[in-house]
Amino acid sequence: MSGCQIVLVGGARPNFMKLAPVIRALAQLDGVSSRLVHTGQHYDEGMSDVFFEQLGLPAPDAYLSVGSGPHGAQTGRVMIAFEEYLQSRPEPSGVVVVGDVNSTAACALTAVKMGIPVAHVEAGLRSFDRTMPEEINRLVTDAVSDVLFVSEPSGEENLRREGIPRERVRYVGNVMIDTLIHELDAARSMNVTAQFDLQRGAFALVTLHRPSNVDHVDHLRPIVDFLIDLAHLSTVVLPLHPRTRARLAEFRLLEALERSGVRPMPPIGYREMLGLMEAARVIITDSGGIQEEATYLNVPCLTLRENTERPATMTHGTNTLVGRDLSVARQALELIARGEYKRARPIAGWDGRAAERIAKSLSDAWRR
Ligand code: UD1
């Protein structure tokens, strides 16, 4: 078969915003076709469907329905189902995986063992913390991928240190920022702050879902106490990942949060989140991607983690690592209140055109 047929894989919420601009950019190129596979790692309407609708993603060619489970079981189910999928179709020119979720590593490994070239979007990020499942997924995916698309300067350095040949590595910039730029006007026109009865610049937006923060009551309780204190000073909104809602309920912390005025809510769509992020006074999070979005939007971001795989958000951006020492967060909040908090500087390739560079590179590499 001539031309270039590309299979792209997504499985979990943070994948979908990375895929949308790449699929759009591939569609602009003659002789290139693409198919999307959804592994079904995330399956709730609020964790998946809403992103397809808002980001204009095409209906998946296949939905693998792997669902939730322990890491080994989930990763294994993705591998089995993705192998069957690839065997059931004409062989593609290559497979594109994005980010660092279990579906990313599982599909990269499956494709490469079938002799199909793999490209990894958002390669080279390292937290150097192997207790994070995402770090293992990043290491595995980068080790087996043929083309590594890097989003921030540290990525090139990390891959060089790991001995990945230079010719596999391409600095293209950040596809999540492509999506942010593409959706910003639509998000603004939704007037999300009014919908949620919030004042621009006068609320804290909080997201929490890392197992290390939410799965242990000894870790989650101090965070909840901190948010309750913060709610005395400012409105606090908390869109809840299903895992976090379940743990808050299990540890009987949800009621105390609600009583204090913190506003827990179900997961929200991409545009709603973007509308809240750009209007927030401060973002408090343990997400990877939100650190980058906050940096681009120049909104202060306090990250409830000991490390970040996205150091440019600290050196160039608005991010401060808080770890478990919530006094660091309190000090940062004082700087923010006084208008003395650091501001963001531009980062190479965070310009809305990363996906164009990826599409061109793939079409050059994989066209037959
Ligand atoms: C996954 C990613 C993480 C990413 C996060 C974004 C891995 C290792 N982790 O973590 O990097 O930041 O997605 O959300 O891949 N659940 C639902 N409905 C859903 C999906 C999940 O209720 O649609 C619940 C299930 O109880 C499940 C739990 O959430 O056990 C965790 O889901 P899972 O996909 O295992 O990992 P996440 O914590 O979402």
mmCIF file of C-alpha atoms and ligand atoms in Angstrom:
data_model
loop_
_atom_site.group_PDB
_atom_site.id
_atom_site.type_symbol
_atom_site.label_atom_id
_atom_site.label_comp_id
_atom_site.label_asym_id
_atom_site.label_seq_id
_atom_site.Cartn_x
_atom_site.Cartn_y
_atom_site.Cartn_z
ATOM 1 C CA MET A 1 0.000 0.000 0.000
ATOM 2 C CA SER A 2 1.408 3.454 -0.854
ATOM 3 C CA GLY A 3 1.044 6.638 1.163
ATOM 4 C CA CYS A 4 1.130 6.855 4.909
ATOM 5 C CA GLN A 5 -1.429 5.224 7.224
ATOM 6 C CA ILE A 6 -1.063 6.147 10.852
ATOM 7 C CA VAL A 7 -2.772 4.629 13.904
ATOM 8 C CA LEU A 8 -3.019 6.943 16.927
ATOM 9 C CA VAL A 9 -3.801 5.649 20.388
ATOM 10 C CA GLY A 10 -5.570 7.315 23.297
ATOM 11 C CA GLY A 11 -6.842 5.799 26.498
ATOM 12 C CA ALA A 12 -7.163 8.248 29.332
ATOM 13 C CA ARG A 13 -8.301 11.817 29.826
ATOM 14 C CA PRO A 14 -4.907 13.542 29.438
ATOM 15 C CA ASN A 15 -4.331 11.810 26.087
ATOM 16 C CA PHE A 16 -7.267 13.307 24.261
ATOM 17 C CA MET A 17 -6.091 16.939 24.222
ATOM 18 C CA LYS A 18 -2.715 15.784 22.908
ATOM 19 C CA LEU A 19 -4.220 13.745 20.082
ATOM 20 C CA ALA A 20 -6.661 16.322 18.723
ATOM 21 C CA PRO A 21 -4.125 18.729 17.145
ATOM 22 C CA VAL A 22 -2.022 15.882 15.722
ATOM 23 C CA ILE A 23 -5.058 14.325 14.010
ATOM 24 C CA ARG A 24 -6.024 17.743 12.625
ATOM 25 C CA ALA A 25 -2.506 18.376 11.329
ATOM 26 C CA LEU A 26 -2.241 14.932 9.702
ATOM 27 C CA ALA A 27 -5.552 15.570 7.914
ATOM 28 C CA GLN A 28 -3.968 18.587 6.179
ATOM 29 C CA LEU A 29 -1.336 16.429 4.440
ATOM 30 C CA ASP A 30 -1.915 14.752 1.069
ATOM 31 C CA GLY A 31 -1.541 10.990 1.036
ATOM 32 C CA VAL A 32 -1.671 10.663 4.815
ATOM 33 C CA SER A 33 -4.570 8.969 6.564
ATOM 34 C CA SER A 34 -5.093 8.339 10.240
ATOM 35 C CA ARG A 35 -7.212 6.122 12.486
ATOM 36 C CA LEU A 36 -7.811 6.574 16.190
ATOM 37 C CA VAL A 37 -7.961 3.709 18.683
ATOM 38 C CA HIS A 38 -9.498 4.314 22.136
ATOM 39 C CA THR A 39 -8.315 1.741 24.646
ATOM 40 C CA GLY A 40 -11.134 2.511 27.101
ATOM 41 C CA GLN A 41 -8.799 3.028 30.094
ATOM 42 C CA HIS A 42 -11.071 5.960 30.930
ATOM 43 C CA TYR A 43 -14.689 5.257 30.091
ATOM 44 C CA ASP A 44 -16.936 7.647 32.064
ATOM 45 C CA GLU A 45 -18.767 10.296 30.066
ATOM 46 C CA GLY A 46 -17.010 12.997 32.106
ATOM 47 C CA MET A 47 -13.545 11.440 31.672
ATOM 48 C CA SER A 48 -13.764 10.682 27.963
ATOM 49 C CA ASP A 49 -16.853 11.447 25.813
ATOM 50 C CA VAL A 50 -16.945 15.148 26.631
ATOM 51 C CA PHE A 51 -13.387 15.517 25.293
ATOM 52 C CA PHE A 52 -14.301 13.860 22.010
ATOM 53 C CA GLU A 53 -17.209 16.269 21.585
ATOM 54 C CA GLN A 54 -15.379 19.460 22.577
ATOM 55 C CA LEU A 55 -12.097 18.759 20.810
ATOM 56 C CA GLY A 56 -13.684 17.545 17.585
ATOM 57 C CA LEU A 57 -11.968 14.168 17.769
ATOM 58 C CA PRO A 58 -13.118 11.641 15.151
ATOM 59 C CA ALA A 59 -15.087 8.586 16.268
ATOM 60 C CA PRO A 60 -12.539 5.880 17.117
ATOM 61 C CA ASP A 61 -11.976 3.140 14.547
ATOM 62 C CA ALA A 62 -11.996 0.775 17.528
ATOM 63 C CA TYR A 63 -12.843 0.973 21.213
ATOM 64 C CA LEU A 64 -10.965 -1.669 23.220
ATOM 65 C CA SER A 65 -13.035 -1.485 26.446
ATOM 66 C CA VAL A 66 -10.164 -2.372 28.781
ATOM 67 C CA GLY A 67 -11.588 -0.455 31.765
ATOM 68 C CA SER A 68 -9.997 -0.108 35.201
ATOM 69 C CA GLY A 69 -7.894 -2.549 37.183
ATOM 70 C CA PRO A 70 -4.499 -3.088 38.779
ATOM 71 C CA HIS A 71 -1.576 -1.895 36.647
ATOM 72 C CA GLY A 72 -0.494 -5.306 35.391
ATOM 73 C CA ALA A 73 -4.003 -6.359 34.486
ATOM 74 C CA GLN A 74 -4.873 -3.063 32.805
ATOM 75 C CA THR A 75 -1.600 -2.915 30.852
ATOM 76 C CA GLY A 76 -1.941 -6.559 29.848
ATOM 77 C CA ARG A 77 -5.539 -6.140 28.674
ATOM 78 C CA VAL A 78 -4.508 -3.166 26.517
ATOM 79 C CA MET A 79 -1.688 -5.190 24.961
ATOM 80 C CA ILE A 80 -3.900 -8.172 24.156
ATOM 81 C CA ALA A 81 -6.672 -6.040 22.686
ATOM 82 C CA PHE A 82 -4.340 -3.740 20.724
ATOM 83 C CA GLU A 83 -2.448 -6.685 19.216
ATOM 84 C CA GLU A 84 -5.752 -8.195 18.065
ATOM 85 C CA TYR A 85 -6.762 -4.838 16.629
ATOM 86 C CA LEU A 86 -3.511 -4.453 14.670
ATOM 87 C CA GLN A 87 -3.784 -8.028 13.375
ATOM 88 C CA SER A 88 -7.326 -7.417 12.169
ATOM 89 C CA ARG A 89 -6.447 -4.457 9.915
ATOM 90 C CA PRO A 90 -3.965 -3.736 7.102
ATOM 91 C CA GLU A 91 -0.589 -3.009 8.688
ATOM 92 C CA PRO A 92 -0.185 0.743 9.329
ATOM 93 C CA SER A 93 2.964 2.707 8.467
ATOM 94 C CA GLY A 94 3.348 3.515 12.150
ATOM 95 C CA VAL A 95 1.677 3.926 15.523
ATOM 96 C CA VAL A 96 1.602 7.196 17.487
ATOM 97 C CA VAL A 97 1.284 7.130 21.278
ATOM 98 C CA VAL A 98 1.063 10.195 23.524
ATOM 99 C CA GLY A 99 1.834 11.010 27.149
ATOM 100 C CA ASP A 100 2.584 8.543 29.920
ATOM 101 C CA VAL A 101 -0.481 6.537 30.881
ATOM 102 C CA ASN A 102 -0.651 2.742 30.991
ATOM 103 C CA SER A 103 -2.220 2.659 27.513
ATOM 104 C CA THR A 104 0.779 4.584 26.134
ATOM 105 C CA ALA A 105 3.391 2.055 27.263
ATOM 106 C CA ALA A 106 1.183 -0.952 26.484
ATOM 107 C CA CYS A 107 0.514 0.075 22.877
ATOM 108 C CA ALA A 108 4.107 1.142 22.201
ATOM 109 C CA LEU A 109 5.346 -2.262 23.362
ATOM 110 C CA THR A 110 2.711 -4.140 21.364
ATOM 111 C CA ALA A 111 3.383 -2.302 18.105
ATOM 112 C CA VAL A 112 7.161 -2.474 18.275
ATOM 113 C CA LYS A 113 7.019 -6.249 18.887
ATOM 114 C CA MET A 114 4.945 -6.571 15.727
ATOM 115 C CA GLY A 115 7.662 -4.705 13.814
ATOM 116 C CA ILE A 116 5.566 -1.558 13.427
ATOM 117 C CA PRO A 117 7.395 1.777 13.946
ATOM 118 C CA VAL A 118 6.292 3.800 16.974
ATOM 119 C CA ALA A 119 6.383 7.547 17.603
ATOM 120 C CA HIS A 120 6.033 8.946 21.117
ATOM 121 C CA VAL A 121 4.598 12.434 21.552
ATOM 122 C CA GLU A 122 5.804 14.075 24.800
ATOM 123 C CA ALA A 123 8.984 12.024 25.024
ATOM 124 C CA GLY A 124 11.901 12.543 27.385
ATOM 125 C CA LEU A 125 10.032 13.865 30.428
ATOM 126 C CA ARG A 126 11.450 12.428 33.657
ATOM 127 C CA SER A 127 10.473 12.896 37.287
ATOM 128 C CA PHE A 128 13.299 10.524 38.372
ATOM 129 C CA ASP A 129 10.748 8.980 40.715
ATOM 130 C CA ARG A 130 10.195 5.337 39.872
ATOM 131 C CA THR A 131 7.406 5.010 42.409
ATOM 132 C CA MET A 132 5.210 6.890 39.905
ATOM 133 C CA PRO A 133 3.563 4.522 37.433
ATOM 134 C CA GLU A 134 3.832 7.258 34.810
ATOM 135 C CA GLU A 135 7.643 7.349 35.157
ATOM 136 C CA ILE A 136 7.847 3.640 34.342
ATOM 137 C CA ASN A 137 5.543 4.211 31.373
ATOM 138 C CA ARG A 138 7.767 7.073 30.124
ATOM 139 C CA LEU A 139 10.963 5.014 30.411
ATOM 140 C CA VAL A 140 9.470 1.982 28.667
ATOM 141 C CA THR A 141 7.835 3.990 25.909
ATOM 142 C CA ASP A 142 10.930 6.041 25.102
ATOM 143 C CA ALA A 143 13.178 2.976 25.152
ATOM 144 C CA VAL A 144 11.168 1.215 22.423
ATOM 145 C CA SER A 145 9.974 4.149 20.280
ATOM 146 C CA ASP A 146 11.566 4.917 16.913
ATOM 147 C CA VAL A 147 10.692 8.608 16.850
ATOM 148 C CA LEU A 148 10.686 10.714 20.025
ATOM 149 C CA PHE A 149 8.904 14.065 19.888
ATOM 150 C CA VAL A 150 10.109 16.279 22.722
ATOM 151 C CA SER A 151 7.995 19.031 24.277
ATOM 152 C CA GLU A 152 10.381 20.946 26.564
ATOM 153 C CA PRO A 153 14.163 21.435 26.829
ATOM 154 C CA SER A 154 14.771 18.895 29.634
ATOM 155 C CA GLY A 155 13.446 16.116 27.373
ATOM 156 C CA GLU A 156 16.377 16.315 24.945
ATOM 157 C CA GLU A 157 18.873 16.296 27.785
ATOM 158 C CA ASN A 158 17.229 13.290 29.497
ATOM 159 C CA LEU A 159 17.164 11.221 26.309
ATOM 160 C CA ARG A 160 20.785 12.090 25.539
ATOM 161 C CA ARG A 161 21.789 10.949 29.040
ATOM 162 C CA GLU A 162 19.944 7.660 28.507
ATOM 163 C CA GLY A 163 21.909 7.057 25.326
ATOM 164 C CA ILE A 164 18.964 7.357 22.918
ATOM 165 C CA PRO A 165 20.472 8.059 19.465
ATOM 166 C CA ARG A 166 20.091 11.730 18.495
ATOM 167 C CA GLU A 167 18.544 10.912 15.122
ATOM 168 C CA ARG A 168 15.471 9.488 16.860
ATOM 169 C CA VAL A 169 14.844 12.684 18.844
ATOM 170 C CA ARG A 170 12.958 15.749 17.506
ATOM 171 C CA TYR A 171 12.236 18.851 19.552
ATOM 172 C CA VAL A 172 8.799 19.921 18.329
ATOM 173 C CA GLY A 173 7.225 21.740 21.278
ATOM 174 C CA ASN A 174 4.046 21.113 23.190
ATOM 175 C CA VAL A 175 0.871 19.749 21.593
ATOM 176 C CA MET A 176 -1.169 20.444 24.738
ATOM 177 C CA ILE A 177 -0.434 24.115 24.223
ATOM 178 C CA ASP A 178 -1.621 23.725 20.593
ATOM 179 C CA THR A 179 -4.986 22.608 21.971
ATOM 180 C CA LEU A 180 -5.065 25.342 24.581
ATOM 181 C CA ILE A 181 -4.482 28.024 21.941
ATOM 182 C CA HIS A 182 -7.037 26.430 19.605
ATOM 183 C CA GLU A 183 -9.760 26.270 22.282
ATOM 184 C CA LEU A 184 -9.148 29.456 24.256
ATOM 185 C CA ASP A 185 -11.667 31.670 22.457
ATOM 186 C CA ALA A 186 -14.369 28.998 22.658
ATOM 187 C CA ALA A 187 -13.652 28.529 26.361
ATOM 188 C CA ARG A 188 -13.834 32.289 26.998
ATOM 189 C CA SER A 189 -17.112 32.632 25.141
ATOM 190 C CA MET A 190 -18.716 29.990 27.397
ATOM 191 C CA ASN A 191 -18.371 32.405 30.310
ATOM 192 C CA VAL A 192 -17.650 29.557 32.653
ATOM 193 C CA THR A 193 -17.076 31.749 35.703
ATOM 194 C CA ALA A 194 -20.669 33.010 35.509
ATOM 195 C CA GLN A 195 -21.940 29.443 35.047
ATOM 196 C CA PHE A 196 -20.186 28.389 38.236
ATOM 197 C CA ASP A 197 -21.052 31.638 40.018
ATOM 198 C CA LEU A 198 -17.396 32.687 40.389
ATOM 199 C CA GLN A 199 -15.619 36.049 40.209
ATOM 200 C CA ARG A 200 -12.706 36.329 37.805
ATOM 201 C CA GLY A 201 -9.386 36.383 39.700
ATOM 202 C CA ALA A 202 -11.044 35.622 43.023
ATOM 203 C CA PHE A 203 -10.992 31.846 43.382
ATOM 204 C CA ALA A 204 -8.585 28.928 43.748
ATOM 205 C CA LEU A 205 -8.957 26.011 41.348
ATOM 206 C CA VAL A 206 -7.845 22.680 42.791
ATOM 207 C CA THR A 207 -7.344 19.271 41.134
ATOM 208 C CA LEU A 208 -6.075 16.163 42.891
ATOM 209 C CA HIS A 209 -5.839 12.593 41.693
ATOM 210 C CA ARG A 210 -2.334 11.141 42.199
ATOM 211 C CA PRO A 211 -2.444 7.900 44.158
ATOM 212 C CA SER A 212 0.421 9.260 46.320
ATOM 213 C CA ASN A 213 -1.819 12.129 47.474
ATOM 214 C CA VAL A 214 -5.259 10.589 47.591
ATOM 215 C CA ASP A 215 -4.873 6.888 48.384
ATOM 216 C CA HIS A 216 -3.479 7.311 51.934
ATOM 217 C CA VAL A 217 -5.506 9.049 54.586
ATOM 218 C CA ASP A 218 -2.291 10.373 56.196
ATOM 219 C CA HIS A 219 -1.467 12.175 52.962
ATOM 220 C CA LEU A 220 -4.954 13.256 52.006
ATOM 221 C CA ARG A 221 -6.057 14.638 55.376
ATOM 222 C CA PRO A 222 -3.421 17.444 55.597
ATOM 223 C CA ILE A 223 -4.327 18.505 52.054
ATOM 224 C CA VAL A 224 -8.007 18.604 52.974
ATOM 225 C CA ASP A 225 -7.187 20.652 56.103
ATOM 226 C CA PHE A 226 -5.158 23.062 53.969
ATOM 227 C CA LEU A 227 -8.056 23.489 51.542
ATOM 228 C CA ILE A 228 -10.484 24.069 54.416
ATOM 229 C CA ASP A 229 -8.183 26.858 55.739
ATOM 230 C CA LEU A 230 -7.929 28.321 52.262
ATOM 231 C CA ALA A 231 -11.732 28.357 51.949
ATOM 232 C CA HIS A 232 -11.822 30.916 54.807
ATOM 233 C CA LEU A 233 -9.881 33.321 52.567
ATOM 234 C CA SER A 234 -11.117 32.538 49.073
ATOM 235 C CA THR A 235 -13.607 30.506 47.091
ATOM 236 C CA VAL A 236 -12.139 27.053 46.360
ATOM 237 C CA VAL A 237 -13.456 24.904 43.494
ATOM 238 C CA LEU A 238 -12.506 21.240 43.248
ATOM 239 C CA PRO A 239 -13.505 19.212 40.158
ATOM 240 C CA LEU A 240 -13.110 15.651 41.377
ATOM 241 C CA HIS A 241 -11.491 12.711 39.599
ATOM 242 C CA PRO A 242 -13.514 9.529 40.353
ATOM 243 C CA ARG A 243 -10.604 8.079 42.334
ATOM 244 C CA THR A 244 -10.425 11.164 44.570
ATOM 245 C CA ARG A 245 -14.158 11.266 45.178
ATOM 246 C CA ALA A 246 -14.088 7.605 46.196
ATOM 247 C CA ARG A 247 -11.174 8.125 48.618
ATOM 248 C CA LEU A 248 -12.679 11.280 50.178
ATOM 249 C CA ALA A 249 -15.878 9.353 50.799
ATOM 250 C CA GLU A 250 -14.022 6.306 52.127
ATOM 251 C CA PHE A 251 -11.962 8.413 54.571
ATOM 252 C CA ARG A 252 -15.062 10.463 55.533
ATOM 253 C CA LEU A 253 -13.463 13.735 54.438
ATOM 254 C CA LEU A 254 -15.994 14.859 51.871
ATOM 255 C CA GLU A 255 -18.517 16.288 54.315
ATOM 256 C CA ALA A 256 -15.931 18.393 56.154
ATOM 257 C CA LEU A 257 -14.815 19.827 52.820
ATOM 258 C CA GLU A 258 -18.340 20.692 51.804
ATOM 259 C CA ARG A 259 -19.174 22.216 55.203
ATOM 260 C CA SER A 260 -16.114 24.480 54.960
ATOM 261 C CA GLY A 261 -17.310 26.003 51.698
ATOM 262 C CA VAL A 262 -14.895 24.137 49.383
ATOM 263 C CA ARG A 263 -16.916 23.311 46.288
ATOM 264 C CA PRO A 264 -16.365 19.737 45.101
ATOM 265 C CA MET A 265 -17.917 19.029 41.703
ATOM 266 C CA PRO A 266 -17.924 16.208 39.135
ATOM 267 C CA PRO A 267 -15.126 16.136 36.510
ATOM 268 C CA ILE A 268 -15.591 18.974 34.012
ATOM 269 C CA GLY A 269 -15.030 19.259 30.263
ATOM 270 C CA TYR A 270 -11.902 20.617 28.611
ATOM 271 C CA ARG A 271 -13.336 24.029 27.799
ATOM 272 C CA GLU A 272 -14.870 24.429 31.242
ATOM 273 C CA MET A 273 -11.495 23.602 32.778
ATOM 274 C CA LEU A 274 -9.673 26.014 30.497
ATOM 275 C CA GLY A 275 -12.211 28.745 31.301
ATOM 276 C CA LEU A 276 -11.672 28.175 35.031
ATOM 277 C CA MET A 277 -7.877 27.957 34.733
ATOM 278 C CA GLU A 278 -7.472 31.222 32.904
ATOM 279 C CA ALA A 279 -9.752 33.067 35.364
ATOM 280 C CA ALA A 280 -8.336 31.553 38.580
ATOM 281 C CA ARG A 281 -6.222 33.546 41.035
ATOM 282 C CA VAL A 282 -4.216 30.408 41.725
ATOM 283 C CA ILE A 283 -4.233 26.775 40.634
ATOM 284 C CA ILE A 284 -3.364 24.035 43.123
ATOM 285 C CA THR A 285 -2.824 20.663 41.490
ATOM 286 C CA ASP A 286 -0.989 17.366 41.294
ATOM 287 C CA SER A 287 -1.585 16.996 37.549
ATOM 288 C CA GLY A 288 1.255 17.009 35.024
ATOM 289 C CA GLY A 289 -0.448 18.839 32.205
ATOM 290 C CA ILE A 290 -2.053 21.542 34.315
ATOM 291 C CA GLN A 291 1.410 22.763 35.372
ATOM 292 C CA GLU A 292 2.066 23.469 31.680
ATOM 293 C CA GLU A 293 -1.308 25.034 30.994
ATOM 294 C CA ALA A 294 -0.949 27.334 34.016
ATOM 295 C CA THR A 295 2.485 28.387 32.775
ATOM 296 C CA TYR A 296 1.187 29.250 29.322
ATOM 297 C CA LEU A 297 -1.735 31.167 30.860
ATOM 298 C CA ASN A 298 0.621 32.898 33.349
ATOM 299 C CA VAL A 299 -1.529 31.830 36.306
ATOM 300 C CA PRO A 300 0.308 30.890 39.541
ATOM 301 C CA CYS A 301 0.429 27.118 40.032
ATOM 302 C CA LEU A 302 1.244 25.307 43.278
ATOM 303 C CA THR A 303 1.987 21.643 42.657
ATOM 304 C CA LEU A 304 1.341 19.134 45.421
ATOM 305 C CA ARG A 305 4.156 16.812 44.408
ATOM 306 C CA GLU A 306 7.785 16.276 45.439
ATOM 307 C CA ASN A 307 9.036 16.436 41.862
ATOM 308 C CA THR A 308 7.991 17.387 38.366
ATOM 309 C CA GLU A 309 8.820 15.820 35.023
ATOM 310 C CA ARG A 310 8.123 19.264 33.516
ATOM 311 C CA PRO A 311 10.917 21.457 34.979
ATOM 312 C CA ALA A 312 10.416 24.223 32.387
ATOM 313 C CA THR A 313 7.227 25.116 34.253
ATOM 314 C CA MET A 314 9.445 26.040 37.214
ATOM 315 C CA THR A 315 12.415 27.637 35.430
ATOM 316 C CA HIS A 316 10.322 29.523 32.851
ATOM 317 C CA GLY A 317 6.833 29.283 34.266
ATOM 318 C CA THR A 318 4.522 29.914 37.167
ATOM 319 C CA ASN A 319 4.969 26.584 38.917
ATOM 320 C CA THR A 320 6.152 26.029 42.505
ATOM 321 C CA LEU A 321 6.696 22.524 43.871
ATOM 322 C CA VAL A 322 5.086 22.251 47.270
ATOM 323 C CA GLY A 323 5.604 18.569 48.018
ATOM 324 C CA ARG A 324 4.153 17.667 51.403
ATOM 325 C CA ASP A 325 5.280 20.917 53.023
ATOM 326 C CA LEU A 326 2.114 22.960 52.856
ATOM 327 C CA SER A 327 3.898 25.928 54.492
ATOM 328 C CA VAL A 328 5.567 26.390 51.079
ATOM 329 C CA ALA A 329 2.085 26.767 49.597
ATOM 330 C CA ARG A 330 1.098 29.265 52.300
ATOM 331 C CA GLN A 331 4.203 31.387 51.575
ATOM 332 C CA ALA A 332 3.474 31.317 47.855
ATOM 333 C CA LEU A 333 -0.130 32.358 48.500
ATOM 334 C CA GLU A 334 1.170 35.409 50.377
ATOM 335 C CA LEU A 335 3.391 36.378 47.448
ATOM 336 C CA ILE A 336 0.433 35.960 45.107
ATOM 337 C CA ALA A 337 -1.759 38.143 47.352
ATOM 338 C CA ARG A 338 0.922 40.849 47.336
ATOM 339 C CA GLY A 339 1.331 40.631 43.549
ATOM 340 C CA GLU A 340 4.960 39.534 43.986
ATOM 341 C CA TYR A 341 4.732 35.991 42.601
ATOM 342 C CA LYS A 342 6.945 35.051 39.621
ATOM 343 C CA ARG A 343 5.672 35.464 36.057
ATOM 344 C CA ALA A 344 6.041 33.180 33.038
ATOM 345 C CA ARG A 345 8.477 33.539 30.123
ATOM 346 C CA PRO A 346 8.016 31.946 26.684
ATOM 347 C CA ILE A 347 9.211 28.354 26.099
ATOM 348 C CA ALA A 348 10.474 27.228 22.663
ATOM 349 C CA GLY A 349 7.793 25.460 20.651
ATOM 350 C CA TRP A 350 4.875 26.303 22.938
ATOM 351 C CA ASP A 351 3.429 28.244 20.047
ATOM 352 C CA GLY A 352 0.367 26.381 18.776
ATOM 353 C CA ARG A 353 2.259 24.656 15.937
ATOM 354 C CA ALA A 354 3.851 21.600 17.545
ATOM 355 C CA ALA A 355 1.379 19.212 15.886
ATOM 356 C CA GLU A 356 2.166 20.637 12.426
ATOM 357 C CA ARG A 357 5.832 19.860 13.011
ATOM 358 C CA ILE A 358 4.952 16.351 14.182
ATOM 359 C CA ALA A 359 2.703 15.651 11.183
ATOM 360 C CA LYS A 360 5.340 16.819 8.698
ATOM 361 C CA SER A 361 8.027 14.758 10.401
ATOM 362 C CA LEU A 362 5.877 11.594 10.452
ATOM 363 C CA SER A 363 4.862 11.962 6.856
ATOM 364 C CA ASP A 364 8.531 12.356 5.845
ATOM 365 C CA ALA A 365 9.606 9.362 7.966
ATOM 366 C CA TRP A 366 6.801 6.901 7.271
ATOM 367 C CA ARG A 367 5.589 7.594 3.718
ATOM 368 C CA ARG A 368 6.073 4.510 1.519
HETATM 369 C C1 UD1 B 1 -4.587 7.824 34.767
HETATM 370 C C2 UD1 B 1 -3.103 7.926 34.462
HETATM 371 C C3 UD1 B 1 -2.549 9.236 35.000
HETATM 372 C C4 UD1 B 1 -3.361 10.407 34.528
HETATM 373 C C5 UD1 B 1 -4.807 10.187 34.916
HETATM 374 C C6 UD1 B 1 -5.686 11.336 34.473
HETATM 375 C C7 UD1 B 1 -1.921 5.772 34.459
HETATM 376 C C8 UD1 B 1 -0.944 4.969 35.206
HETATM 377 N N1 UD1 B 1 -2.363 6.871 35.095
HETATM 378 O O1 UD1 B 1 -4.706 7.708 36.186
HETATM 379 O O2 UD1 B 1 -1.220 9.388 34.533
HETATM 380 O O3 UD1 B 1 -2.867 11.584 35.111
HETATM 381 O O4 UD1 B 1 -5.240 8.968 34.296
HETATM 382 O O5 UD1 B 1 -6.986 11.167 34.888
HETATM 383 O O6 UD1 B 1 -2.268 5.435 33.360
HETATM 384 N N2 UD1 B 1 -12.289 5.554 37.008
HETATM 385 C C9 UD1 B 1 -13.619 5.819 36.803
HETATM 386 N N3 UD1 B 1 -14.006 6.179 35.551
HETATM 387 C C10 UD1 B 1 -13.148 6.307 34.522
HETATM 388 C C11 UD1 B 1 -11.793 6.034 34.750
HETATM 389 C C12 UD1 B 1 -11.368 5.654 35.997
HETATM 390 O O7 UD1 B 1 -14.434 5.729 37.699
HETATM 391 O O8 UD1 B 1 -13.568 6.657 33.413
HETATM 392 C C13 UD1 B 1 -11.827 5.188 38.356
HETATM 393 C C14 UD1 B 1 -11.711 3.706 38.570
HETATM 394 O O9 UD1 B 1 -12.184 3.421 39.844
HETATM 395 C C15 UD1 B 1 -10.236 3.451 38.509
HETATM 396 C C16 UD1 B 1 -9.642 4.765 38.984
HETATM 397 O O10 UD1 B 1 -10.558 5.765 38.583
HETATM 398 O O11 UD1 B 1 -9.831 2.370 39.283
HETATM 399 C C17 UD1 B 1 -8.286 5.036 38.388
HETATM 400 O O12 UD1 B 1 -8.315 4.967 36.948
HETATM 401 P P1 UD1 B 1 -6.989 4.544 36.140
HETATM 402 O O13 UD1 B 1 -7.210 4.651 34.702
HETATM 403 O O14 UD1 B 1 -6.461 3.277 36.668
HETATM 404 O O15 UD1 B 1 -5.897 5.627 36.562
HETATM 405 P P2 UD1 B 1 -6.042 7.187 36.854
HETATM 406 O O16 UD1 B 1 -5.886 7.383 38.313
HETATM 407 O O17 UD1 B 1 -7.236 7.791 36.198
#
